[in-house]
Amino acid sequence: MTHEDTGATPSRRRDLLRRRAAAAPPSAPAEVPHLTRYVEDGRPSPAPPGASVADGLRFADSADDRMTMSLYPRPTEPAVRELAEAWDLHPLVVEDLLHAHQRPKLERYGDILFLVVRSAWYVDAEEDVVLGEFHVLVRPGAVAVLCQDGRWIDGTPAAGLDEETVRADRTVGTLLADEHLLRLGPEAVAYRLLDAIVDGYAPVLQGVGIDKEQIERQVFSGDAAVAERIYRLSQEVIDMQHATTSLTEVLESLRAGFAKYAVAAELQAYLQDVSDHLTRADARVREYREALGQILDVNATLVAQRQNEDMKKISGWAAILFAPTLVAAVYGMNFEVMPELHWAFGYPLAVGLMLTFSVVLYVVFKRGRWM
């Protein structure tokens, strides 16, 4: 959803404060310095030692071809407070930055764009889709990215993104090396981050697809543990679908503001490409969810068939045992006048009847594939 720079109602703000206070972490994360780049005419350079957030804004405001880029690997409250004061952030944005755990969304407060997006990576050993939350702030001449879960897009610890690893990291390195993209301003940086996040969905879906194929083979092998595996993987696919669907809404909100905020045509085309990739990812997620639902139904049918076969066998053996039991019960009654009681061949006849009935029933059930 999109909010213009209006103050929230008191009741809404109280509700937000109560909700986020309940979700607040028990302890503050360790301090990790944020990384800042000063960009001039598309060429980035490290910020001077000791430069503050306000210094970065002054650098960006001093010329039209300048921009400040900041990455917070693990934002702490002091760092967020400094950013909020320098950028004059709305109190609702500050609360979101401090407590995180937000659904993907887009909000505008004056000239500040606030994005919440989620990346994903797949832990194949656990068949677990892990989502990482990123907060992106964009204003004229500046962009800030906050890794709220302490991890980068691919799941690597963001605290390890020091100066050396930033140069080596493929995603960050590509962003810093693309001078043409950086010349387009902070919106281009945000779009590039969205592109990297959407591209990260592909290996996740590939991992899910491999596990789905393994599950299909496991279902027809009769493995009793496959039902739990199907259910767990289905839950991961649902989490992935929530991420793609919410991000689709964010991209639609960005496109809706193209005309109002005079977004460059090149950036519009760039975001359209990101949207196309996301649409394909969302379609695959939906296909996997539907396929896993069908697999679960097939597994339930196969389990029912196997149980039916077991019941046939149990019923067949019960019938076979019932025949001699019936004969024995008849001749076990305590009547004094029974013709066969004093007959010399009575016992062989009774045993013969038992064996005959049992063999006949066994043959009948065997031909009927009950045995």
JSON list of C-alpha atoms in Angstrom, two decimals, residues 16-29 77 95-96 98-102:
[
{"chain": "A", "resi": 16, "resn": "LEU", "atom": "CA", "xyz": [1.35, 0.05, 16.10]},
{"chain": "A", "resi": 17, "resn": "LEU", "atom": "CA", "xyz": [3.37, 0.87, 19.19]},
{"chain": "A", "resi": 18, "resn": "ARG", "atom": "CA", "xyz": [1.69, -1.88, 21.22]},
{"chain": "A", "resi": 19, "resn": "ARG", "atom": "CA", "xyz": [2.10, -4.44, 18.43]},
{"chain": "A", "resi": 20, "resn": "ARG", "atom": "CA", "xyz": [5.73, -3.64, 17.80]},
{"chain": "A", "resi": 21, "resn": "ALA", "atom": "CA", "xyz": [6.62, -3.38, 21.46]},
{"chain": "A", "resi": 22, "resn": "ALA", "atom": "CA", "xyz": [5.34, -6.93, 21.93]},
{"chain": "A", "resi": 23, "resn": "ALA", "atom": "CA", "xyz": [7.50, -8.11, 19.01]},
{"chain": "A", "resi": 24, "resn": "ALA", "atom": "CA", "xyz": [10.63, -6.31, 20.20]},
{"chain": "A", "resi": 25, "resn": "PRO", "atom": "CA", "xyz": [13.70, -8.56, 20.51]},
{"chain": "A", "resi": 26, "resn": "PRO", "atom": "CA", "xyz": [14.89, -9.37, 24.02]},
{"chain": "A", "resi": 27, "resn": "SER", "atom": "CA", "xyz": [18.35, -7.92, 23.48]},
{"chain": "A", "resi": 28, "resn": "ALA", "atom": "CA", "xyz": [19.97, -5.48, 21.09]},
{"chain": "A", "resi": 29, "resn": "PRO", "atom": "CA", "xyz": [22.28, -6.91, 18.41]},
{"chain": "A", "resi": 77, "resn": "GLU", "atom": "CA", "xyz": [18.91, 1.41, 17.71]},
{"chain": "A", "resi": 95, "resn": "GLU", "atom": "CA", "xyz": [9.12, 2.23, 14.65]},
{"chain": "A", "resi": 96, "resn": "ASP", "atom": "CA", "xyz": [9.22, -0.11, 11.65]},
{"chain": "A", "resi": 98, "resn": "LEU", "atom": "CA", "xyz": [13.50, -0.48, 15.05]},
{"chain": "A", "resi": 99, "resn": "HIS", "atom": "CA", "xyz": [11.25, -3.51, 15.39]},
{"chain": "A", "resi": 100, "resn": "ALA", "atom": "CA", "xyz": [11.07, -4.94, 11.85]},
{"chain": "A", "resi": 101, "resn": "HIS", "atom": "CA", "xyz": [8.89, -8.05, 11.29]},
{"chain": "A", "resi": 102, "resn": "GLN", "atom": "CA", "xyz": [6.90, -6.22, 8.60]}
]
